[in-house]
PDB file of C-alpha atoms in Angstrom:
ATOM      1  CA  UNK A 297     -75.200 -21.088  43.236  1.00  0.00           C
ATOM      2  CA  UNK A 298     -72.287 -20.362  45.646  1.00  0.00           C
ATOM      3  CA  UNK A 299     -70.532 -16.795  45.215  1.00  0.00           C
ATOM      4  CA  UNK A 300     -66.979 -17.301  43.689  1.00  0.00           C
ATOM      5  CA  UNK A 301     -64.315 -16.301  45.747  1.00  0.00           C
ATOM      6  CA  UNK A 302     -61.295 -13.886  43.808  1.00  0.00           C
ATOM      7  CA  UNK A 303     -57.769 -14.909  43.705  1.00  0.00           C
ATOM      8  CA  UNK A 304     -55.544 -11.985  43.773  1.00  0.00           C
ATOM      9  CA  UNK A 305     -52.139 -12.147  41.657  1.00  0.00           C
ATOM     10  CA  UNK A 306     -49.963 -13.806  44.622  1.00  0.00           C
ATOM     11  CA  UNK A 307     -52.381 -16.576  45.413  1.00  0.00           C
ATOM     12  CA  UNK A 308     -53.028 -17.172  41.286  1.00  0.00           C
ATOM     13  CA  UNK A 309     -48.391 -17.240  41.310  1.00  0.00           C
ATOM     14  CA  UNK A 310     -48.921 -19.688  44.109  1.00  0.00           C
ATOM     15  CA  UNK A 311     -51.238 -21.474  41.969  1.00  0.00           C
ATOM     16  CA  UNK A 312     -49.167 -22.168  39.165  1.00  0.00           C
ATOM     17  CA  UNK A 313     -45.608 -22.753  41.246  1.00  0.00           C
ATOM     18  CA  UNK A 314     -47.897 -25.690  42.414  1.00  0.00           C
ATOM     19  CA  UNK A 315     -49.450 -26.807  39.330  1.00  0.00           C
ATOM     20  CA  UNK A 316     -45.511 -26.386  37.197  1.00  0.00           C
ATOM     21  CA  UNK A 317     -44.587 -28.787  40.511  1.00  0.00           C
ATOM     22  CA  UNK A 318     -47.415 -31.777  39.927  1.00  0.00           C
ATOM     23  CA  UNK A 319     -47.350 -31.408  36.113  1.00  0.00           C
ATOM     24  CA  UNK A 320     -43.294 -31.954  36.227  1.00  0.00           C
ATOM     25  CA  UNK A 321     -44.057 -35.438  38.472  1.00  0.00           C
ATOM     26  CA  UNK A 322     -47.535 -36.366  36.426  1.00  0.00           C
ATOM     27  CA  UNK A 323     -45.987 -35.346  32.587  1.00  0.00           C
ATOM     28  CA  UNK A 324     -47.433 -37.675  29.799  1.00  0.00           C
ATOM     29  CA  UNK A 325     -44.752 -37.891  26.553  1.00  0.00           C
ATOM     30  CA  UNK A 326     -47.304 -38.149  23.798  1.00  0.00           C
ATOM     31  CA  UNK A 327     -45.624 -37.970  20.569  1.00  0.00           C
ATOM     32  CA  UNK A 328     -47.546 -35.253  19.384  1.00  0.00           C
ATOM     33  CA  UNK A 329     -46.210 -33.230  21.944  1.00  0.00           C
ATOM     34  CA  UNK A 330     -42.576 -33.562  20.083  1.00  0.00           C
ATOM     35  CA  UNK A 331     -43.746 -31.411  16.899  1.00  0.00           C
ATOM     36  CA  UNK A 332     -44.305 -27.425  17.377  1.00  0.00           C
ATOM     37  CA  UNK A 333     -45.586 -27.472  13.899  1.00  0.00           C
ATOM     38  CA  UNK A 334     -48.586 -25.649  13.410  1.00  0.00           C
ATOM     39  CA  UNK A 335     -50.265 -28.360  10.826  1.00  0.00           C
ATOM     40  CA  UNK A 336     -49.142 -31.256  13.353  1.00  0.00           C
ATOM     41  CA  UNK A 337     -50.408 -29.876  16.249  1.00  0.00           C
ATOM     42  CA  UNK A 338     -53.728 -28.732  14.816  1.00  0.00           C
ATOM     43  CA  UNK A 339     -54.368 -32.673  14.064  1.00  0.00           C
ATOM     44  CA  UNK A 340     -53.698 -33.238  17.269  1.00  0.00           C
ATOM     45  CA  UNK A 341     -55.950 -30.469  18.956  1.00  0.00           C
ATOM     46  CA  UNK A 342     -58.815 -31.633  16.689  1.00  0.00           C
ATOM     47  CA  UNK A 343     -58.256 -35.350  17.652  1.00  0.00           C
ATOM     48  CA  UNK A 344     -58.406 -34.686  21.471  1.00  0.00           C
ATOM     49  CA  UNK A 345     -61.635 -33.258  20.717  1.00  0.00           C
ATOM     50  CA  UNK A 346     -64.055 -35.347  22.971  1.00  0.00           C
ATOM     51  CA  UNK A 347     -61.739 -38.235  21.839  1.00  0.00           C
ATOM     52  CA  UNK A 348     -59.511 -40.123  25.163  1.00  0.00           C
ATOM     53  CA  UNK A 349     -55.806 -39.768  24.444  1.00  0.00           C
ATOM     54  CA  UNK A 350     -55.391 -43.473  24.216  1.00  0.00           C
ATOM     55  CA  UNK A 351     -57.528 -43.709  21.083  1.00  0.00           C
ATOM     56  CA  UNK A 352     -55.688 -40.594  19.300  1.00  0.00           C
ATOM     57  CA  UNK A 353     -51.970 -41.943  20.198  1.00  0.00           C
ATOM     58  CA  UNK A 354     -52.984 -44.816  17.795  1.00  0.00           C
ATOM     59  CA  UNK A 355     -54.520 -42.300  15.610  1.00  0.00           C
ATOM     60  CA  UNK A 356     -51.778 -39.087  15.450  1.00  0.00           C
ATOM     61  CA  UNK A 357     -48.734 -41.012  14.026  1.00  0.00           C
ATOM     62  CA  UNK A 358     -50.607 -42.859  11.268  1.00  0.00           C
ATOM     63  CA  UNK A 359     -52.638 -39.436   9.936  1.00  0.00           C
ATOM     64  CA  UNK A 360     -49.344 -37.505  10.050  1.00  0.00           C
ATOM     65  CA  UNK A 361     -48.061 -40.082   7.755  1.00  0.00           C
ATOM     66  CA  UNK A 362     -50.538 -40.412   5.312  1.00  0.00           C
ATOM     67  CA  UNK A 363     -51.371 -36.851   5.609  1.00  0.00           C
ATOM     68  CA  UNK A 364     -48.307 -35.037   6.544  1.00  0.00           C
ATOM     69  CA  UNK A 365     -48.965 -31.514   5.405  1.00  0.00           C
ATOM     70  CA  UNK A 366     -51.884 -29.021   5.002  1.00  0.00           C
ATOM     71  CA  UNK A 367     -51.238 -29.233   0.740  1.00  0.00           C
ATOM     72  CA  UNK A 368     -51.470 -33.342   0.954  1.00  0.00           C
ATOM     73  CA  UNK A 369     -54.578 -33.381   3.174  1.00  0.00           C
ATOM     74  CA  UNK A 370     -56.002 -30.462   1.149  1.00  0.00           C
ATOM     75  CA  UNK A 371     -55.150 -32.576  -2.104  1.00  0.00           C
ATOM     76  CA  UNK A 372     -56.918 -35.821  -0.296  1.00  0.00           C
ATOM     77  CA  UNK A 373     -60.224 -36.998  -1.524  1.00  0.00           C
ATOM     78  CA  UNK A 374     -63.068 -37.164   1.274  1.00  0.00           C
ATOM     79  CA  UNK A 375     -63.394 -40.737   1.199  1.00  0.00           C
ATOM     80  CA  UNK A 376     -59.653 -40.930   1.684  1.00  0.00           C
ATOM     81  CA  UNK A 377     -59.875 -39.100   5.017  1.00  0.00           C
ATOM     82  CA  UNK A 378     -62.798 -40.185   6.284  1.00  0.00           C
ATOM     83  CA  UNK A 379     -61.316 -43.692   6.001  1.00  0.00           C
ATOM     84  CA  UNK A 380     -58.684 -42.662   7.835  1.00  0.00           C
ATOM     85  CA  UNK A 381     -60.392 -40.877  10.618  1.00  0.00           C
ATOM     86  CA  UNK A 382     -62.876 -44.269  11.610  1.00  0.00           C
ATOM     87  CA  UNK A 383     -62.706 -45.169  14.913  1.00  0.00           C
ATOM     88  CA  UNK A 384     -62.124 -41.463  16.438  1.00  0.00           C
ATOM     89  CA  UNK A 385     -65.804 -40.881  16.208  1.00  0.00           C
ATOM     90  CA  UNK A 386     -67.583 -37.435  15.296  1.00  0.00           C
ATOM     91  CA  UNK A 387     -66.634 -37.825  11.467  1.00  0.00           C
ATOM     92  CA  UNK A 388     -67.632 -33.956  11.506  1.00  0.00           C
ATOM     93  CA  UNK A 389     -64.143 -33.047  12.818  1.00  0.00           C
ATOM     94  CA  UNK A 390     -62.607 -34.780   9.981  1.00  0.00           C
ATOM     95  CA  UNK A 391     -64.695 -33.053   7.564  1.00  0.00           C
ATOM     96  CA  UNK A 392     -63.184 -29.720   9.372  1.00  0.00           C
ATOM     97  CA  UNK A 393     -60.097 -30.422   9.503  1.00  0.00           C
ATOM     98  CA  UNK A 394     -60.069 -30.794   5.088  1.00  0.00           C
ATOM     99  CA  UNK A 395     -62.026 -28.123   4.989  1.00  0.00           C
ATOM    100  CA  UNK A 396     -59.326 -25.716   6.565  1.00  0.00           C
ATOM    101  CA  UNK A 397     -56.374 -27.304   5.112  1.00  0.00           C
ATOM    102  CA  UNK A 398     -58.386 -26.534   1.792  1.00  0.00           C
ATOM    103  CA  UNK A 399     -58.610 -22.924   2.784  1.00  0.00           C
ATOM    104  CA  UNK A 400     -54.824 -22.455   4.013  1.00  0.00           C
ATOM    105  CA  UNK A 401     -53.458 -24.854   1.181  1.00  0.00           C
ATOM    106  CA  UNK A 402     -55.296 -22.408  -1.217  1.00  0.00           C
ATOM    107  CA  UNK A 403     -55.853 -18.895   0.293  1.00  0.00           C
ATOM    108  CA  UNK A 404     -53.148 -18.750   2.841  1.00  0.00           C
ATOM    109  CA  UNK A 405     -50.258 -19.919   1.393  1.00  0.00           C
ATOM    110  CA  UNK A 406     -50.128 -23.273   2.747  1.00  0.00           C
ATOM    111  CA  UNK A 407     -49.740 -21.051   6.504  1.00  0.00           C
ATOM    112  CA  UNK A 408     -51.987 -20.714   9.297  1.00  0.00           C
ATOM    113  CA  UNK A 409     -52.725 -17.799  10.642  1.00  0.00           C
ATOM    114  CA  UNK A 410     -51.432 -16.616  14.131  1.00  0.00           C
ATOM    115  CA  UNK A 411     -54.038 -14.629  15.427  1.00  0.00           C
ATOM    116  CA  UNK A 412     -56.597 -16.127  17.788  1.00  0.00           C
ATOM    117  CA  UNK A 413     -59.822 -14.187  15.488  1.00  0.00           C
ATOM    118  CA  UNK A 414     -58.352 -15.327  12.359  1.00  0.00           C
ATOM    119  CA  UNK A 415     -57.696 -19.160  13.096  1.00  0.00           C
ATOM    120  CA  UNK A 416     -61.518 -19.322  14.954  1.00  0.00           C
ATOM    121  CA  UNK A 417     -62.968 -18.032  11.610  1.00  0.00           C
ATOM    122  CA  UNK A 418     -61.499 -21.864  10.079  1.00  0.00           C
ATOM    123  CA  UNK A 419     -63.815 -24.768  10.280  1.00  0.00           C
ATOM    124  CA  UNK A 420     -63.682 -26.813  13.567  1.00  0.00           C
ATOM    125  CA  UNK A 421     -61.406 -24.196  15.518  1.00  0.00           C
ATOM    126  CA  UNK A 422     -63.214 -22.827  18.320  1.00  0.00           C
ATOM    127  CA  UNK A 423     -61.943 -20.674  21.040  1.00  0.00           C
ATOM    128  CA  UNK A 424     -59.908 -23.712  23.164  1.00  0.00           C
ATOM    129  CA  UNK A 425     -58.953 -25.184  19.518  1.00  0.00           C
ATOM    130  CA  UNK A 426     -57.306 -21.322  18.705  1.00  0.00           C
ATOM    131  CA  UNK A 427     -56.347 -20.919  22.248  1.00  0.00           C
ATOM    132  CA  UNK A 428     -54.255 -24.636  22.016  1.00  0.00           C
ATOM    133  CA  UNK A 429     -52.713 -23.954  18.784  1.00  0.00           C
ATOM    134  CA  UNK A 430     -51.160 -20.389  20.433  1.00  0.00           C
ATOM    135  CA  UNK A 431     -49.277 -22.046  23.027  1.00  0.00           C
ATOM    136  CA  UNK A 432     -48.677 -25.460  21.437  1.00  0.00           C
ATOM    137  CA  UNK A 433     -47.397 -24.187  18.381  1.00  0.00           C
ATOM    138  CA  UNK A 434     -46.241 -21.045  18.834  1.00  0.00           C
ATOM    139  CA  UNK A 435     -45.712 -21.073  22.758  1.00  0.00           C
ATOM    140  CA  UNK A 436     -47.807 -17.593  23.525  1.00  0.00           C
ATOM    141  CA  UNK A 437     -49.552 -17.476  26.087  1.00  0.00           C
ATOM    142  CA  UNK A 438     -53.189 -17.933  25.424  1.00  0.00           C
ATOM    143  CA  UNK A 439     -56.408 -18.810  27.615  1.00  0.00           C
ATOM    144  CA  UNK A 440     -56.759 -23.076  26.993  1.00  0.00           C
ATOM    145  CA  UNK A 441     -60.198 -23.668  28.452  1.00  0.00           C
ATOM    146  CA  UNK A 442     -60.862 -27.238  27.704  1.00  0.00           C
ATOM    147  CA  UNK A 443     -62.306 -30.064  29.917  1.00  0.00           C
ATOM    148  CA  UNK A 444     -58.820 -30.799  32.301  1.00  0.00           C
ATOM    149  CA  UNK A 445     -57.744 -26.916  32.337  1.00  0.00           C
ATOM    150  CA  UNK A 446     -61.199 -26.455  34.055  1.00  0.00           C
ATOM    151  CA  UNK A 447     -61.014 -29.733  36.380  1.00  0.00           C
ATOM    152  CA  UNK A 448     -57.993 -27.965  37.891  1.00  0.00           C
ATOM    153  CA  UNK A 449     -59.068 -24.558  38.153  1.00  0.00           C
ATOM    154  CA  UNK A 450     -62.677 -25.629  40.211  1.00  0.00           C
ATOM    155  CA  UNK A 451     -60.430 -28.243  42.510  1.00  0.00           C
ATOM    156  CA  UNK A 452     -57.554 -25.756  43.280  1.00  0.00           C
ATOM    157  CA  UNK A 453     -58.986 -22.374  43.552  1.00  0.00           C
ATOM    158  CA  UNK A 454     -62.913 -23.029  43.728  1.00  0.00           C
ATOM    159  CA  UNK A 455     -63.211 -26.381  45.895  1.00  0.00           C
ATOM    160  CA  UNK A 456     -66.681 -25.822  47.335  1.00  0.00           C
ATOM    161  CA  UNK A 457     -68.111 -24.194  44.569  1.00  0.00           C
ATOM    162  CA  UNK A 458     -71.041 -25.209  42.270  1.00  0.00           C
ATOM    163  CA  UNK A 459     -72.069 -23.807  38.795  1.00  0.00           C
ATOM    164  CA  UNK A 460     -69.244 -22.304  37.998  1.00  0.00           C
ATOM    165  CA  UNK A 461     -69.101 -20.532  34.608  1.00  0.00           C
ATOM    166  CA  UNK A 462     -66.892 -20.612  32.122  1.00  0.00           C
ATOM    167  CA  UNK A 463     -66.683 -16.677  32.179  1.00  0.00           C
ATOM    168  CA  UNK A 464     -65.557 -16.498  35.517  1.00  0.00           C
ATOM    169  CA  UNK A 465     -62.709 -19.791  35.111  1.00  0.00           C
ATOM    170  CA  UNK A 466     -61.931 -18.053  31.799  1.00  0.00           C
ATOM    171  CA  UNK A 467     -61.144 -14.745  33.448  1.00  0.00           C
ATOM    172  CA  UNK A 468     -58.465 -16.398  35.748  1.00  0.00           C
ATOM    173  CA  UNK A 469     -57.375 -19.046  32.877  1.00  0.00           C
ATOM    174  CA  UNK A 470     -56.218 -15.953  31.206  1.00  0.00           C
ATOM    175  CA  UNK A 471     -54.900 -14.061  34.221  1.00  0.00           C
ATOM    176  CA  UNK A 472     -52.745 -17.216  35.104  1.00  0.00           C
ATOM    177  CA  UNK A 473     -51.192 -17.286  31.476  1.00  0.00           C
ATOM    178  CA  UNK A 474     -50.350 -13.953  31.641  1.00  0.00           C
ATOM    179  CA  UNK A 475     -48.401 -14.174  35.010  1.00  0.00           C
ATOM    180  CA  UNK A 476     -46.809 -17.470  33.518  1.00  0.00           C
ATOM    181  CA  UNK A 477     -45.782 -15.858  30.837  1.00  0.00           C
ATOM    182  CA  UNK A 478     -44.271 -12.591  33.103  1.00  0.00           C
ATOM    183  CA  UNK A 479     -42.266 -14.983  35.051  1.00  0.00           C
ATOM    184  CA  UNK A 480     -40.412 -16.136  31.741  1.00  0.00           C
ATOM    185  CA  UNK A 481     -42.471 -19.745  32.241  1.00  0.00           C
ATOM    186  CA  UNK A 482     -43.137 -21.061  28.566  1.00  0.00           C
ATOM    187  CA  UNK A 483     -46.501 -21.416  27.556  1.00  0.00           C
ATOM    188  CA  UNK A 484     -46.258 -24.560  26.296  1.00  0.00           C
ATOM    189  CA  UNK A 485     -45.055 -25.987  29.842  1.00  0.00           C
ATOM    190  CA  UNK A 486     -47.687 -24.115  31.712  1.00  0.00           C
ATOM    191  CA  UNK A 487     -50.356 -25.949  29.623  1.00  0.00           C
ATOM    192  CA  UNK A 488     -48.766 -29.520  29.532  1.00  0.00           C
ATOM    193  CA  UNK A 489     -48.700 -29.002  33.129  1.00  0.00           C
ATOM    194  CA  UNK A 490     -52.531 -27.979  33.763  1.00  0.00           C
ATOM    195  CA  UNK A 491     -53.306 -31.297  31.113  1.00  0.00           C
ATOM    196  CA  UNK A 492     -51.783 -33.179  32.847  1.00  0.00           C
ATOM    197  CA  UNK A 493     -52.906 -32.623  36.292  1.00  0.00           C
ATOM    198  CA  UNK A 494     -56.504 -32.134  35.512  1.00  0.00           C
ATOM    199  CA  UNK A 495     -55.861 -35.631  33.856  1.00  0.00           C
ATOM    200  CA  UNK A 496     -54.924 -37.162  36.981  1.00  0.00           C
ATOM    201  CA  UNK A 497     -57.390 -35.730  39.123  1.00  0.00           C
ATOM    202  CA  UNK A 498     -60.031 -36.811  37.278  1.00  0.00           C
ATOM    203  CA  UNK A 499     -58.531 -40.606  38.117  1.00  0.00           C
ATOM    204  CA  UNK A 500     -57.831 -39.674  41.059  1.00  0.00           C
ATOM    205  CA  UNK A 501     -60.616 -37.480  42.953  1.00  0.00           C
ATOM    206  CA  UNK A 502     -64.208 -36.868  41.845  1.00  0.00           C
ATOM    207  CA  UNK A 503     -64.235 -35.114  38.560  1.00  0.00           C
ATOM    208  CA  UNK A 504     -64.008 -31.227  39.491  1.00  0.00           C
ATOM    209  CA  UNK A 505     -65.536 -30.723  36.607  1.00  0.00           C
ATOM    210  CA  UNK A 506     -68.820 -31.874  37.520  1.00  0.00           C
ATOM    211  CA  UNK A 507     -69.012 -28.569  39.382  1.00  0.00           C
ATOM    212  CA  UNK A 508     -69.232 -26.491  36.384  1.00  0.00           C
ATOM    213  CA  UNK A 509     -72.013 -24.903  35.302  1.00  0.00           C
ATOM    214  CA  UNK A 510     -71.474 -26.434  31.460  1.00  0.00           C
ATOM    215  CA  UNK A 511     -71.001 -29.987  32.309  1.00  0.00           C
ATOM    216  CA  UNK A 512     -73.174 -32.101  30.542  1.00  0.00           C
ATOM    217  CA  UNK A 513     -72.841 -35.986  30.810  1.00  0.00           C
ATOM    218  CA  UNK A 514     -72.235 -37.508  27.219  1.00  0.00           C
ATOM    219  CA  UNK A 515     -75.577 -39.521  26.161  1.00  0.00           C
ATOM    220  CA  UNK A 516     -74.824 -43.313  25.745  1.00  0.00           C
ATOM    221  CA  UNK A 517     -73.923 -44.058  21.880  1.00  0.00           C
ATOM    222  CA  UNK A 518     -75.547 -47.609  21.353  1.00  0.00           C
ATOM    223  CA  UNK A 519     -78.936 -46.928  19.597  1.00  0.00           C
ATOM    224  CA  UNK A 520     -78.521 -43.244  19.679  1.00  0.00           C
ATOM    225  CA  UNK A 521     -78.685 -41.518  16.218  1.00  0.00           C
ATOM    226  CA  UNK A 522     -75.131 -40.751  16.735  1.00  0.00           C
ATOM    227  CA  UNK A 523     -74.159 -44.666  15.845  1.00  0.00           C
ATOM    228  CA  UNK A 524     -76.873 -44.639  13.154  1.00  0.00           C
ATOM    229  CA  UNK A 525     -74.571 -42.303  11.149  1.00  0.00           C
ATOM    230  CA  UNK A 526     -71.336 -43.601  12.172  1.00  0.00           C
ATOM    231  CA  UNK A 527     -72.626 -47.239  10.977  1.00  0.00           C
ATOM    232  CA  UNK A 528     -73.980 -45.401   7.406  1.00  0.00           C
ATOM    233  CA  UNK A 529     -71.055 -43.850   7.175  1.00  0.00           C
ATOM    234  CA  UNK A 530     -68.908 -46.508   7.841  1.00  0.00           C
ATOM    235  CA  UNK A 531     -70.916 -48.840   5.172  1.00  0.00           C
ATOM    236  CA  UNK A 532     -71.038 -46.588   1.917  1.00  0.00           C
ATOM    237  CA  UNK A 533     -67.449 -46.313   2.722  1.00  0.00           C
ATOM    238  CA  UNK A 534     -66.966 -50.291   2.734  1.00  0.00           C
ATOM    239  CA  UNK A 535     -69.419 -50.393   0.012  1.00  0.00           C
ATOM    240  CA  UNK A 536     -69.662 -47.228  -2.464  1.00  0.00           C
ATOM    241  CA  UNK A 537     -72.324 -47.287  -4.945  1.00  0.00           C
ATOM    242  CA  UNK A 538     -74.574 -48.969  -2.497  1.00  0.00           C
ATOM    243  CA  UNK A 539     -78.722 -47.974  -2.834  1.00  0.00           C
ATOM    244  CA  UNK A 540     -80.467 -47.015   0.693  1.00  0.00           C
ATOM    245  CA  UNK A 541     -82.280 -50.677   0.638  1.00  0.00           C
ATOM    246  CA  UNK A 542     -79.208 -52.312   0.734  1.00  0.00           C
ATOM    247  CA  UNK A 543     -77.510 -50.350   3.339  1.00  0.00           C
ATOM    248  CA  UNK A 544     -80.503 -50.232   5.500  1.00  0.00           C
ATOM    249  CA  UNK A 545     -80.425 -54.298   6.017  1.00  0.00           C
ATOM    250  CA  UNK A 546     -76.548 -54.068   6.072  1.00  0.00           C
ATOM    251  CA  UNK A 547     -76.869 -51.651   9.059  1.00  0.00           C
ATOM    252  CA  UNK A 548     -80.171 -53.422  10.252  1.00  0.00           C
ATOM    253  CA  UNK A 549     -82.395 -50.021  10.237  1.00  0.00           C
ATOM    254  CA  UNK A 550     -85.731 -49.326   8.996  1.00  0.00           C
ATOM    255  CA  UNK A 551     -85.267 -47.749   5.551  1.00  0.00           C
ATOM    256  CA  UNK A 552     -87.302 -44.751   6.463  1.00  0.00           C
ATOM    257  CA  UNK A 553     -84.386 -44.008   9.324  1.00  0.00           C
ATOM    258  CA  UNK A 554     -82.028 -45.315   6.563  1.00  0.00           C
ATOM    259  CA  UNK A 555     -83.387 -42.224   4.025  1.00  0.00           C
ATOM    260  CA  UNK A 556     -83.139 -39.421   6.769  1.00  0.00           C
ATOM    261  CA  UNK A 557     -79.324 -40.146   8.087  1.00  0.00           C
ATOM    262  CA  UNK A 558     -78.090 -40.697   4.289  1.00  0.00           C
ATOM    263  CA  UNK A 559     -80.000 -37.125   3.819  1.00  0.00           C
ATOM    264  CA  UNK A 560     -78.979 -35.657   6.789  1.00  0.00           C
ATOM    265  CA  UNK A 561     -75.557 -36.822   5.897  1.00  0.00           C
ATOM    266  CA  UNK A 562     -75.424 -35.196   2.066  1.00  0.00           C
ATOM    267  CA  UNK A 563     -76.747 -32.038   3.424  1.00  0.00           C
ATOM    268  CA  UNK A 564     -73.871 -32.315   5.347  1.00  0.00           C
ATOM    269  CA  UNK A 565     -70.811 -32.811   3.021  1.00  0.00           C
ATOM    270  CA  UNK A 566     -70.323 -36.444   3.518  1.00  0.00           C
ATOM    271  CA  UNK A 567     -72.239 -38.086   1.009  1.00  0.00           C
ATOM    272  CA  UNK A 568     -73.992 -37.904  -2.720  1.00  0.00           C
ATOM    273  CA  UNK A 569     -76.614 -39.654  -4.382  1.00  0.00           C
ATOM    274  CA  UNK A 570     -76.345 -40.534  -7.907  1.00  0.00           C
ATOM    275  CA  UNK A 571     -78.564 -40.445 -10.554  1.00  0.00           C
ATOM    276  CA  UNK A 572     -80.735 -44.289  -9.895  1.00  0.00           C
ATOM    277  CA  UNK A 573     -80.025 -43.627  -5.954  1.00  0.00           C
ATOM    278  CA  UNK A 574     -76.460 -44.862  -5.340  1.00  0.00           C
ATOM    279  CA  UNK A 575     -74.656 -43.580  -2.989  1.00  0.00           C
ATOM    280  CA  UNK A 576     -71.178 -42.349  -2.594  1.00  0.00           C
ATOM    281  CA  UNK A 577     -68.705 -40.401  -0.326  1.00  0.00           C
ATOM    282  CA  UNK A 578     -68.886 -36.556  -1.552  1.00  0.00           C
ATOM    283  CA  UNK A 579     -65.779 -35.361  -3.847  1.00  0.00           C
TER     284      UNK A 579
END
């Protein structure tokens, strides 16, 4: 592993003068970007999660709808939001994102909390997550690590490095946000801007990110045990009240990989058997 170089504080300024420059030309208007509100831009942070933009532009405008506020999703029954959340993939993040509206719609007032120890302590907000919802919704600066933050980072300031950690891109993610923020630049500009260029690079160059020392390629979902729950999933919700047999020959599995995902999927939250082996959504 190559040593990685240090930017001082003039170089990092030049940094972002050219990032604020590329992000102005290469700005994407996603409608979720019009809302500051904390609940609104939470769904949106938790949608982007290993999900393409594409798929959660179709996604953002509908949930918001049907869900608009942390007291309606809070109020919603499982089965109500997992329907509403297939076709994102990783029904987990669905499950999280109840899970803290239940927690803020009853313990917090209906309010999230501001500070970044306090909102990673909710269900499905890690540090980017917390770090997103700073600047997004409440424009401080904050260090957003996430998957395009880091693809510009290695190309601009690292370009001939390899296995590059996250501690050392962190430590300049953060440096850069506080400059930003010193030179009266809004966070929620400077972070548009470094989306939307790491976005284009990745079209446009070979992915910088490849070059960290985290990346891991994403393991192909036909056959994998990832589709074996989404498919379960997917039929108790078509069908409640449906025994394993039958929804191991709707789903064409062997019923002895049927039983493990439906258990594996109850321990979980999703699902409940009933008394004679029907199965349901949970709550």
């Amino acid at each position: 592993m190559q040593t990685i170089p240090q930017a001082d504080d003039a170089e990092l300024r030049a940094f972002i003068t050219r990032v604020l420059a590329e992000g102005a030309r290469l700005y994407r208007d996603f409608s979720w970007r019009r809302s500051h509100e904390p609940y609104a831009v939470l769904v949106s942070e938790v949608m982007l999660q290993q999900t393409q933009t594409a798929r959660v532009e179709r996604y953002w405008g509908a949930w918001m709808e049907r869900f608009p506020t942390f007291d309606a999703l809070a109020a919603a029954s499982v089965a109500d939001v997992l329907g509403a959340w297939q076709g994102l993939g990783y029904n987990r993040r669905a499950l999280a994102l109840k899970r803290t509206a239940e927690i803020v719609s009853e313990e917090l007032g209906g309010r999230l909390p501001r500070d970044a120890g306090a909102l990673k302590a909710l269900p499905g907000i890690g540090p980017a997550t917390a770090a997103g919802l700073r600047a997004f919704a409440w424009d401080e600066p904050a260090a957003y690590l996430e998957t395009n933050v880091r693809a510009v980072f290695l190309h601009e300031l690292f370009p001939e490095a390899e296995g590059v950690s996250d501690r050392e891109l962190g430590a300049l993610v953060e440096r850069c946000a506080e400059l930003a923020h010193a030179a009266g630049i809004s966070a929620r500009a400077w972070n548009y801007a470094l989306l939307d260029v790491g976005a284009w690079l990745k079209r446009s160059v070979e992915n910088p990110s490849r070059r960290s020392r985290h990346h891991t390629r994403q393991s192909a979902f036909e056959g994998s045990w990832r589709q074996k729950r989404a498919r379960l999933l997917a039929a108790v919700l078509a069908d409640p009240g449906s025994r394993a047999e039958q929804l191991a020959a709707a789903c064409e599995l062997p019923v002895e990989v049927c039983d493990a995902v439906l258990e594996e999927l109850a321990r979980e939250g999703f699902l409940a058997r009933e008394a004679g082996g029907a199965w349901q959504i949970a709550g």
